[in-house]
GROMACS .gro file of N, CA and C in nm:
model
  429
    1MET      N    1  -4.156  -2.970  -0.356
    1MET     CA    2  -4.083  -2.929  -0.305
    1MET      C    3  -3.877  -2.881  -0.410
    2THR      N    4  -3.867  -2.876  -0.493
    2THR     CA    5  -3.821  -2.857  -0.639
    2THR      C    6  -3.910  -2.614  -0.621
    3SER      N    7  -3.982  -2.571  -0.513
    3SER     CA    8  -4.006  -2.473  -0.534
    3SER      C    9  -3.845  -2.468  -0.407
    4LYS      N   10  -3.872  -2.571  -0.315
    4LYS     CA   11  -3.824  -2.460  -0.193
    4LYS      C   12  -3.675  -2.481  -0.176
    5ILE      N   13  -3.663  -2.589  -0.297
    5ILE     CA   14  -3.491  -2.590  -0.379
    5ILE      C   15  -3.446  -2.468  -0.420
    6ILE      N   16  -3.477  -2.481  -0.526
    6ILE     CA   17  -3.469  -2.365  -0.631
    6ILE      C   18  -3.402  -2.200  -0.560
    7LEU      N   19  -3.555  -2.182  -0.414
    7LEU     CA   20  -3.559  -2.045  -0.377
    7LEU      C   21  -3.393  -2.045  -0.350
    8LEU      N   22  -3.407  -2.172  -0.217
    8LEU     CA   23  -3.251  -2.174  -0.192
    8LEU      C   24  -3.116  -2.230  -0.266
    9ILE      N   25  -3.153  -2.191  -0.307
    9ILE     CA   26  -2.971  -2.172  -0.395
    9ILE      C   27  -3.048  -2.058  -0.473
   10VAL      N   28  -3.195  -2.014  -0.500
   10VAL     CA   29  -3.156  -1.825  -0.525
   10VAL      C   30  -3.138  -1.779  -0.468
   11LEU      N   31  -3.106  -1.726  -0.355
   11LEU     CA   32  -3.057  -1.737  -0.213
   11LEU      C   33  -2.886  -1.648  -0.206
   12PHE      N   34  -2.859  -1.824  -0.194
   12PHE     CA   35  -2.747  -1.865  -0.167
   12PHE      C   36  -2.628  -1.809  -0.329
   13ILE      N   37  -2.704  -1.736  -0.402
   13ILE     CA   38  -2.606  -1.775  -0.559
   13ILE      C   39  -2.601  -1.637  -0.613
   14TRP      N   40  -2.750  -1.613  -0.626
   14TRP     CA   41  -2.772  -1.456  -0.612
   14TRP      C   42  -2.662  -1.394  -0.595
   15GLY      N   43  -2.561  -1.352  -0.643
   15GLY     CA   44  -2.508  -1.174  -0.632
   15GLY      C   45  -2.564  -1.073  -0.622
   16ILE      N   46  -2.524  -0.995  -0.439
   16ILE     CA   47  -2.618  -0.938  -0.399
   16ILE      C   48  -2.521  -0.762  -0.356
   17PRO      N   49  -2.508  -0.734  -0.452
   17PRO     CA   50  -2.433  -0.560  -0.511
   17PRO      C   51  -2.508  -0.460  -0.358
   18SER      N   52  -2.405  -0.341  -0.314
   18SER     CA   53  -2.448  -0.318  -0.211
   18SER      C   54  -2.526  -0.260  -0.182
   19SER      N   55  -2.595  -0.261  -0.255
   19SER     CA   56  -2.653  -0.068  -0.304
   19SER      C   57  -2.834  -0.206  -0.269
   20PHE      N   58  -2.769  -0.301  -0.276
   20PHE     CA   59  -2.936  -0.438  -0.213
   20PHE      C   60  -2.877  -0.459  -0.111
   21ILE      N   61  -2.759  -0.440   0.034
   21ILE     CA   62  -2.830  -0.495   0.175
   21ILE      C   63  -2.810  -0.375   0.153
   22ARG      N   64  -2.758  -0.209   0.145
   22ARG     CA   65  -2.836  -0.048   0.201
   22ARG      C   66  -2.919  -0.075   0.189
   23SER      N   67  -3.025  -0.088   0.095
   23SER     CA   68  -3.149  -0.023   0.100
   23SER      C   69  -3.238  -0.108   0.156
   24ARG      N   70  -3.226  -0.190   0.051
   24ARG     CA   71  -3.360  -0.384   0.064
   24ARG      C   72  -3.371  -0.401   0.178
   25PHE      N   73  -3.206  -0.451   0.126
   25PHE     CA   74  -3.175  -0.584   0.316
   25PHE      C   75  -3.276  -0.478   0.496
   26ARG      N   76  -3.230  -0.338   0.459
   26ARG     CA   77  -3.321  -0.255   0.582
   26ARG      C   78  -3.388  -0.273   0.537
   27LYS      N   79  -3.486  -0.242   0.510
   27LYS     CA   80  -3.592  -0.250   0.444
   27LYS      C   81  -3.700  -0.405   0.473
   28ILE      N   82  -3.616  -0.472   0.411
   28ILE     CA   83  -3.632  -0.595   0.474
   28ILE      C   84  -3.680  -0.646   0.610
   29VAL      N   85  -3.596  -0.613   0.740
   29VAL     CA   86  -3.517  -0.661   0.831
   29VAL      C   87  -3.683  -0.506   0.906
   30TYR      N   88  -3.601  -0.351   0.878
   30TYR     CA   89  -3.719  -0.297   0.949
   30TYR      C   90  -3.910  -0.289   0.931
   31GLN      N   91  -3.895  -0.374   0.820
   31GLN     CA   92  -4.032  -0.403   0.829
   31GLN      C   93  -4.114  -0.545   0.860
   32THR      N   94  -4.017  -0.636   0.926
   32THR     CA   95  -4.070  -0.762   0.983
   32THR      C   96  -4.033  -0.739   1.150
   33ASN      N   97  -4.080  -0.795   1.212
   33ASN     CA   98  -4.096  -0.769   1.344
   33ASN      C   99  -3.943  -0.921   1.380
   34HIS      N  100  -3.839  -0.951   1.286
   34HIS     CA  101  -3.809  -1.015   1.302
   34HIS      C  102  -3.604  -0.951   1.374
   35TRP      N  103  -3.579  -0.868   1.343
   35TRP     CA  104  -3.497  -0.701   1.420
   35TRP      C  105  -3.418  -0.809   1.568
   36THR      N  106  -3.563  -0.826   1.628
   36THR     CA  107  -3.489  -0.818   1.774
   36THR      C  108  -3.502  -0.995   1.809
   37ILE      N  109  -3.589  -0.988   1.723
   37ILE     CA  110  -3.600  -1.217   1.791
   37ILE      C  111  -3.487  -1.310   1.630
   38ASN      N  112  -3.429  -1.248   1.538
   38ASN     CA  113  -3.358  -1.298   1.458
   38ASN      C  114  -3.319  -1.254   1.395
   39ILE      N  115  -3.234  -1.137   1.339
   39ILE     CA  116  -3.128  -1.132   1.340
   39ILE      C  117  -3.054  -1.004   1.418
   40LYS      N  118  -3.134  -0.949   1.571
   40LYS     CA  119  -3.007  -0.859   1.557
   40LYS      C  120  -2.934  -0.949   1.642
   41PRO      N  121  -2.892  -1.046   1.697
   41PRO     CA  122  -2.835  -1.196   1.781
   41PRO      C  123  -2.747  -1.230   1.617
   42LEU      N  124  -2.732  -1.189   1.570
   42LEU     CA  125  -2.663  -1.233   1.395
   42LEU      C  126  -2.533  -1.176   1.379
   43PHE      N  127  -2.607  -1.007   1.369
   43PHE     CA  128  -2.529  -0.875   1.442
   43PHE      C  129  -2.427  -0.871   1.542
   44ILE      N  130  -2.527  -0.913   1.708
   44ILE     CA  131  -2.381  -0.917   1.754
   44ILE      C  132  -2.292  -0.958   1.836
   45LYS      N  133  -2.325  -1.095   1.655
   45LYS     CA  134  -2.225  -1.194   1.732
   45LYS      C  135  -2.058  -1.165   1.617
   46ALA      N  136  -2.125  -1.150   1.536
   46ALA     CA  137  -2.051  -1.016   1.369
   46ALA      C  138  -1.962  -0.932   1.429
   47GLU      N  139  -2.044  -0.885   1.494
   47GLU     CA  140  -1.970  -0.743   1.516
   47GLU      C  141  -1.814  -0.890   1.688
   48GLU      N  142  -1.879  -0.888   1.734
   48GLU     CA  143  -1.774  -1.047   1.817
   48GLU      C  144  -1.681  -1.042   1.719
   49ILE      N  145  -1.737  -1.151   1.663
   49ILE     CA  146  -1.602  -1.234   1.538
   49ILE      C  147  -1.542  -1.133   1.537
   50LEU      N  148  -1.596  -1.047   1.413
   50LEU     CA  149  -1.519  -0.955   1.368
   50LEU      C  150  -1.405  -0.857   1.363
   51GLU      N  151  -1.479  -0.806   1.480
   51GLU     CA  152  -1.394  -0.755   1.545
   51GLU      C  153  -1.465  -0.516   1.543
   52PHE      N  154  -1.560  -0.594   1.430
   52PHE     CA  155  -1.537  -0.397   1.341
   52PHE      C  156  -1.692  -0.413   1.411
   53ASP      N  157  -1.751  -0.328   1.397
   53ASP     CA  158  -1.930  -0.271   1.326
   53ASP      C  159  -1.997  -0.274   1.258
   54ILE      N  160  -1.969  -0.425   1.207
   54ILE     CA  161  -2.036  -0.430   0.997
   54ILE      C  162  -2.221  -0.435   1.034
   55SER      N  163  -2.255  -0.430   1.126
   55SER     CA  164  -2.389  -0.374   1.105
   55SER      C  165  -2.395  -0.197   1.099
   56LYS      N  166  -2.365  -0.149   1.106
   56LYS     CA  167  -2.275   0.029   1.101
   56LYS      C  168  -2.240   0.027   0.961
   57ILE      N  169  -2.174  -0.069   0.892
   57ILE     CA  170  -2.104  -0.013   0.811
   57ILE      C  171  -2.238  -0.152   0.626
   58MET      N  172  -2.292  -0.149   0.662
   58MET     CA  173  -2.370  -0.264   0.663
   58MET      C  174  -2.521  -0.182   0.559
   59PHE      N  175  -2.565  -0.097   0.796
   59PHE     CA  176  -2.623  -0.011   0.697
   59PHE      C  177  -2.644   0.135   0.660
   60GLU      N  178  -2.551   0.201   0.695
   60GLU     CA  179  -2.536   0.391   0.716
   60GLU      C  180  -2.425   0.404   0.635
   61GLY      N  181  -2.351   0.287   0.492
   61GLY     CA  182  -2.173   0.318   0.524
   61GLY      C  183  -2.193   0.310   0.418
   62SER      N  184  -2.088   0.426   0.400
   62SER     CA  185  -2.081   0.432   0.193
   62SER      C  186  -1.996   0.317   0.088
   63LYS      N  187  -2.057   0.351  -0.034
   63LYS     CA  188  -2.022   0.287  -0.096
   63LYS      C  189  -1.858   0.200  -0.134
   64GLU      N  190  -1.773   0.312  -0.110
   64GLU     CA  191  -1.648   0.249  -0.037
   64GLU      C  192  -1.610   0.177   0.070
   65GLU      N  193  -1.711   0.232   0.216
   65GLU     CA  194  -1.664   0.124   0.232
   65GLU      C  195  -1.770  -0.090   0.242
   66LEU      N  196  -1.874  -0.142   0.227
   66LEU     CA  197  -1.872  -0.145   0.235
   66LEU      C  198  -1.854  -0.246   0.131
   67THR      N  199  -1.772  -0.188  -0.057
   67THR     CA  200  -1.714  -0.265  -0.090
   67THR      C  201  -1.567  -0.289  -0.086
   68GLN      N  202  -1.573  -0.296   0.044
   68GLN     CA  203  -1.407  -0.333   0.088
   68GLN      C  204  -1.484  -0.484   0.106
   69THR      N  205  -1.353  -0.536   0.045
   69THR     CA  206  -1.393  -0.670   0.029
   69THR      C  207  -1.403  -0.794   0.208
   70LYS      N  208  -1.296  -0.664   0.305
   70LYS     CA  209  -1.301  -0.791   0.439
   70LYS      C  210  -1.464  -0.734   0.511
   71VAL      N  211  -1.564  -0.630   0.417
   71VAL     CA  212  -1.649  -0.645   0.448
   71VAL      C  213  -1.714  -0.680   0.368
   72THR      N  214  -1.805  -0.663   0.275
   72THR     CA  215  -1.849  -0.752   0.161
   72THR      C  216  -1.900  -0.878   0.120
   73GLN      N  217  -1.773  -0.932   0.232
   73GLN     CA  218  -1.754  -1.069   0.215
   73GLN      C  219  -1.912  -1.153   0.336
   74PRO      N  220  -1.825  -1.044   0.471
   74PRO     CA  221  -1.856  -1.101   0.549
   74PRO      C  222  -2.032  -1.090   0.531
   75ALA      N  223  -2.066  -0.947   0.515
   75ALA     CA  224  -2.199  -0.852   0.456
   75ALA      C  225  -2.268  -0.971   0.365
   76ILE      N  226  -2.277  -0.975   0.335
   76ILE     CA  227  -2.323  -1.117   0.198
   76ILE      C  228  -2.373  -1.244   0.290
   77PHE      N  229  -2.254  -1.288   0.355
   77PHE     CA  230  -2.310  -1.420   0.448
   77PHE      C  231  -2.387  -1.361   0.478
   78ILE      N  232  -2.459  -1.258   0.623
   78ILE     CA  233  -2.437  -1.258   0.744
   78ILE      C  234  -2.616  -1.229   0.679
   79HIS      N  235  -2.584  -1.186   0.521
   79HIS     CA  236  -2.774  -1.103   0.470
   79HIS      C  237  -2.851  -1.293   0.410
   80SER      N  238  -2.753  -1.365   0.390
   80SER     CA  239  -2.781  -1.427   0.308
   80SER      C  240  -2.839  -1.545   0.425
   81MET      N  241  -2.762  -1.608   0.637
   81MET     CA  242  -2.825  -1.602   0.742
   81MET      C  243  -3.002  -1.567   0.777
   82ALA      N  244  -2.940  -1.416   0.710
   82ALA     CA  245  -3.101  -1.350   0.822
   82ALA      C  246  -3.203  -1.380   0.718
   83ILE      N  247  -3.178  -1.431   0.582
   83ILE     CA  248  -3.367  -1.474   0.500
   83ILE      C  249  -3.290  -1.605   0.550
   84LEU      N  250  -3.178  -1.678   0.598
   84LEU     CA  251  -3.273  -1.819   0.706
   84LEU      C  252  -3.303  -1.760   0.784
   85LYS      N  253  -3.299  -1.698   0.846
   85LYS     CA  254  -3.406  -1.754   1.014
   85LYS      C  255  -3.476  -1.632   0.905
   86ILE      N  256  -3.499  -1.489   0.868
   86ILE     CA  257  -3.657  -1.513   0.868
   86ILE      C  258  -3.747  -1.608   0.794
   87LEU      N  259  -3.675  -1.710   0.735
   87LEU     CA  260  -3.779  -1.829   0.684
   87LEU      C  261  -3.822  -1.874   0.823
   88GLY      N  262  -3.747  -1.890   0.869
   88GLY     CA  263  -3.770  -1.971   0.978
   88GLY      C  264  -3.727  -2.094   1.048
   89GLU      N  265  -3.715  -2.192   1.150
   89GLU     CA  266  -3.730  -2.327   1.187
   89GLU      C  267  -3.763  -2.393   1.046
   90SER      N  268  -3.974  -2.344   1.037
   90SER     CA  269  -4.038  -2.459   0.948
   90SER      C  270  -3.944  -2.547   0.832
   91PHE      N  271  -3.905  -2.439   0.731
   91PHE     CA  272  -3.827  -2.354   0.630
   91PHE      C  273  -3.675  -2.540   0.664
   92LYS      N  274  -3.774  -2.707   0.553
   92LYS     CA  275  -3.645  -2.713   0.533
   92LYS      C  276  -3.588  -2.782   0.440
   93PRO      N  277  -3.527  -2.740   0.373
   93PRO     CA  278  -3.490  -2.787   0.251
   93PRO      C  279  -3.457  -2.920   0.248
   94ASP      N  280  -3.473  -2.950   0.151
   94ASP     CA  281  -3.417  -3.109   0.044
   94ASP      C  282  -3.326  -3.123   0.006
   95LEU      N  283  -3.244  -3.015  -0.020
   95LEU     CA  284  -3.137  -2.941  -0.023
   95LEU      C  285  -3.059  -2.862  -0.030
   96VAL      N  286  -2.919  -2.829  -0.070
   96VAL     CA  287  -2.854  -2.691  -0.012
   96VAL      C  288  -2.794  -2.676  -0.131
   97ALA      N  289  -2.743  -2.496  -0.191
   97ALA     CA  290  -2.669  -2.540  -0.261
   97ALA      C  291  -2.567  -2.450  -0.247
   98GLY      N  292  -2.457  -2.401  -0.264
   98GLY     CA  293  -2.416  -2.289  -0.321
   98GLY      C  294  -2.250  -2.286  -0.312
   99HIS      N  295  -2.237  -2.131  -0.465
   99HIS     CA  296  -2.164  -2.191  -0.530
   99HIS      C  297  -2.023  -2.002  -0.448
  100SER      N  298  -1.892  -2.086  -0.435
  100SER     CA  299  -1.849  -1.972  -0.422
  100SER      C  300  -1.796  -1.904  -0.245
  101LEU      N  301  -1.848  -1.783  -0.257
  101LEU     CA  302  -1.889  -1.782  -0.102
  101LEU      C  303  -2.031  -1.777  -0.044
  102GLY      N  304  -2.132  -1.894  -0.163
  102GLY     CA  305  -2.252  -1.944  -0.065
  102GLY      C  306  -2.262  -2.097  -0.074
  103GLU      N  307  -2.120  -2.117  -0.130
  103GLU     CA  308  -2.037  -2.236  -0.043
  103GLU      C  309  -2.104  -2.259   0.132
  104PHE      N  310  -2.082  -2.131   0.147
  104PHE     CA  311  -2.065  -2.098   0.337
  104PHE      C  312  -2.217  -2.099   0.400
  105SER      N  313  -2.310  -2.030   0.323
  105SER     CA  314  -2.398  -1.994   0.347
  105SER      C  315  -2.490  -2.137   0.405
  106ALA      N  316  -2.501  -2.192   0.273
  106ALA     CA  317  -2.510  -2.363   0.209
  106ALA      C  318  -2.449  -2.474   0.359
  107LEU      N  319  -2.323  -2.443   0.386
  107LEU     CA  320  -2.245  -2.577   0.451
  107LEU      C  321  -2.358  -2.532   0.511
  108VAL      N  322  -2.360  -2.343   0.656
  108VAL     CA  323  -2.460  -2.297   0.732
  108VAL      C  324  -2.642  -2.408   0.719
  109ALA      N  325  -2.725  -2.321   0.595
  109ALA     CA  326  -2.781  -2.336   0.654
  109ALA      C  327  -2.901  -2.537   0.683
  110SER      N  328  -2.762  -2.629   0.567
  110SER     CA  329  -2.749  -2.768   0.660
  110SER      C  330  -2.677  -2.826   0.802
  111GLY      N  331  -2.666  -2.686   0.820
  111GLY     CA  332  -2.641  -2.846   0.980
  111GLY      C  333  -2.526  -2.875   0.975
  112VAL      N  334  -2.387  -2.856   0.822
  112VAL     CA  335  -2.296  -2.901   0.891
  112VAL      C  336  -2.136  -2.823   1.004
  113ILE      N  337  -2.172  -2.688   0.977
  113ILE     CA  338  -2.114  -2.589   1.019
  113ILE      C  339  -2.183  -2.512   1.081
  114ASN      N  340  -2.210  -2.465   1.223
  114ASN     CA  341  -2.255  -2.341   1.315
  114ASN      C  342  -2.266  -2.136   1.208
  115TYR      N  343  -2.327  -2.099   1.223
  115TYR     CA  344  -2.329  -1.939   1.213
  115TYR      C  345  -2.114  -1.831   1.269
  116GLU      N  346  -2.157  -1.903   1.393
  116GLU     CA  347  -2.034  -1.862   1.384
  116GLU      C  348  -1.888  -1.905   1.323
  117ASP      N  349  -1.897  -2.011   1.378
  117ASP     CA  350  -1.773  -2.098   1.241
  117ASP      C  351  -1.763  -2.093   1.097
  118GLY      N  352  -1.958  -2.058   1.068
  118GLY     CA  353  -1.889  -2.017   0.875
  118GLY      C  354  -1.851  -1.851   0.891
  119LEU      N  355  -1.920  -1.702   1.011
  119LEU     CA  356  -1.851  -1.623   0.939
  119LEU      C  357  -1.666  -1.607   0.990
  120LYS      N  358  -1.652  -1.670   1.133
  120LYS     CA  359  -1.480  -1.661   1.103
  120LYS      C  360  -1.428  -1.729   0.971
  121LEU      N  361  -1.512  -1.890   0.919
  121LEU     CA  362  -1.401  -1.917   0.764
  121LEU      C  363  -1.470  -1.811   0.673
  122VAL      N  364  -1.600  -1.711   0.664
  122VAL     CA  365  -1.553  -1.621   0.528
  122VAL      C  366  -1.521  -1.548   0.578
  123SER      N  367  -1.428  -1.458   0.688
  123SER     CA  368  -1.353  -1.326   0.727
  123SER      C  369  -1.175  -1.343   0.676
  124ILE      N  370  -1.212  -1.499   0.688
  124ILE     CA  371  -1.061  -1.575   0.623
  124ILE      C  372  -1.014  -1.578   0.608
  125ARG      N  373  -1.158  -1.558   0.468
  125ARG     CA  374  -1.139  -1.593   0.265
  125ARG      C  375  -1.132  -1.499   0.219
  126ALA      N  376  -1.218  -1.365   0.312
  126ALA     CA  377  -1.153  -1.215   0.295
  126ALA      C  378  -1.036  -1.169   0.279
  127LYS      N  379  -0.962  -1.223   0.385
  127LYS     CA  380  -0.872  -1.235   0.442
  127LYS      C  381  -0.742  -1.268   0.327
  128ALA      N  382  -0.802  -1.336   0.349
  128ALA     CA  383  -0.662  -1.456   0.277
  128ALA      C  384  -0.734  -1.409   0.064
  129CYS      N  385  -0.873  -1.281   0.074
  129CYS     CA  386  -0.862  -1.318  -0.142
  129CYS      C  387  -0.779  -1.169  -0.164
  130LEU      N  388  -0.712  -1.086  -0.038
  130LEU     CA  389  -0.665  -1.002  -0.047
  130LEU      C  390  -0.554  -0.958   0.024
  131LEU      N  391  -0.535  -1.093   0.071
  131LEU     CA  392  -0.337  -1.161  -0.025
  131LEU      C  393  -0.332  -1.160  -0.060
  132TYR      N  394  -0.350  -1.239  -0.197
  132TYR     CA  395  -0.403  -1.278  -0.328
  132TYR      C  396  -0.422  -1.235  -0.416
  133THR      N  397  -0.485  -1.111  -0.471
  133THR     CA  398  -0.514  -0.992  -0.472
  133THR      C  399  -0.454  -0.940  -0.571
  134SER      N  400  -0.418  -0.889  -0.795
  134SER     CA  401  -0.381  -0.917  -0.824
  134SER      C  402  -0.298  -0.734  -0.828
  135ASP      N  403  -0.435  -0.689  -0.773
  135ASP     CA  404  -0.432  -0.532  -0.718
  135ASP      C  405  -0.505  -0.524  -0.570
  136ALA      N  406  -0.422  -0.510  -0.507
  136ALA     CA  407  -0.453  -0.478  -0.367
  136ALA      C  408  -0.532  -0.370  -0.323
  137ALA      N  409  -0.532  -0.251  -0.437
  137ALA     CA  410  -0.620  -0.141  -0.409
  137ALA      C  411  -0.735  -0.124  -0.458
  138ASP      N  412  -0.736  -0.226  -0.529
  138ASP     CA  413  -0.889  -0.244  -0.552
  138ASP      C  414  -0.928  -0.348  -0.565
  139GLU      N  415  -0.990  -0.401  -0.383
  139GLU     CA  416  -1.065  -0.456  -0.278
  139GLU      C  417  -1.123  -0.518  -0.372
  140ARG      N  418  -1.248  -0.492  -0.453
  140ARG     CA  419  -1.337  -0.491  -0.508
  140ARG      C  420  -1.382  -0.668  -0.596
  141SER      N  421  -1.193  -0.638  -0.626
  141SER     CA  422  -1.148  -0.779  -0.753
  141SER      C  423  -1.143  -0.914  -0.727
  142SER      N  424  -1.091  -0.891  -0.548
  142SER     CA  425  -1.084  -0.978  -0.549
  142SER      C  426  -1.249  -1.148  -0.510
  143VAL      N  427  -1.400  -0.961  -0.508
  143VAL     CA  428  -1.476  -1.083  -0.414
  143VAL      C  429  -1.613  -1.107  -0.585
   0.00000   0.00000   0.00000
């Protein structure tokens, strides 16, 4: 039981640098059979909700594109949801927790909200961070 809790907390609290999203996440996704069944639908829904091609930015975008708050926050959320999908429905933690942006992932993992609503909230959060940063030119300061 403890290992489940620790693993899930680590997944959601862990700070994910943009280089990880671009390189290692791509390897995780494409080296498994989860892309078509589990992960691709997350990206299709994300592109409908966000109204931009986040998968292209996550897998092929420049560091500058990926570190824009409106991209980074949804990308981290989608990454967490993809890992949850890879773990599968048999992975049922007794406890979930998240810090800051990770709280949204924890809410979805615990079934309090669904993926779509979580992503909508994360997108609203990212836009709000942009509005209230002291230096809007450096969007990374709001993550």
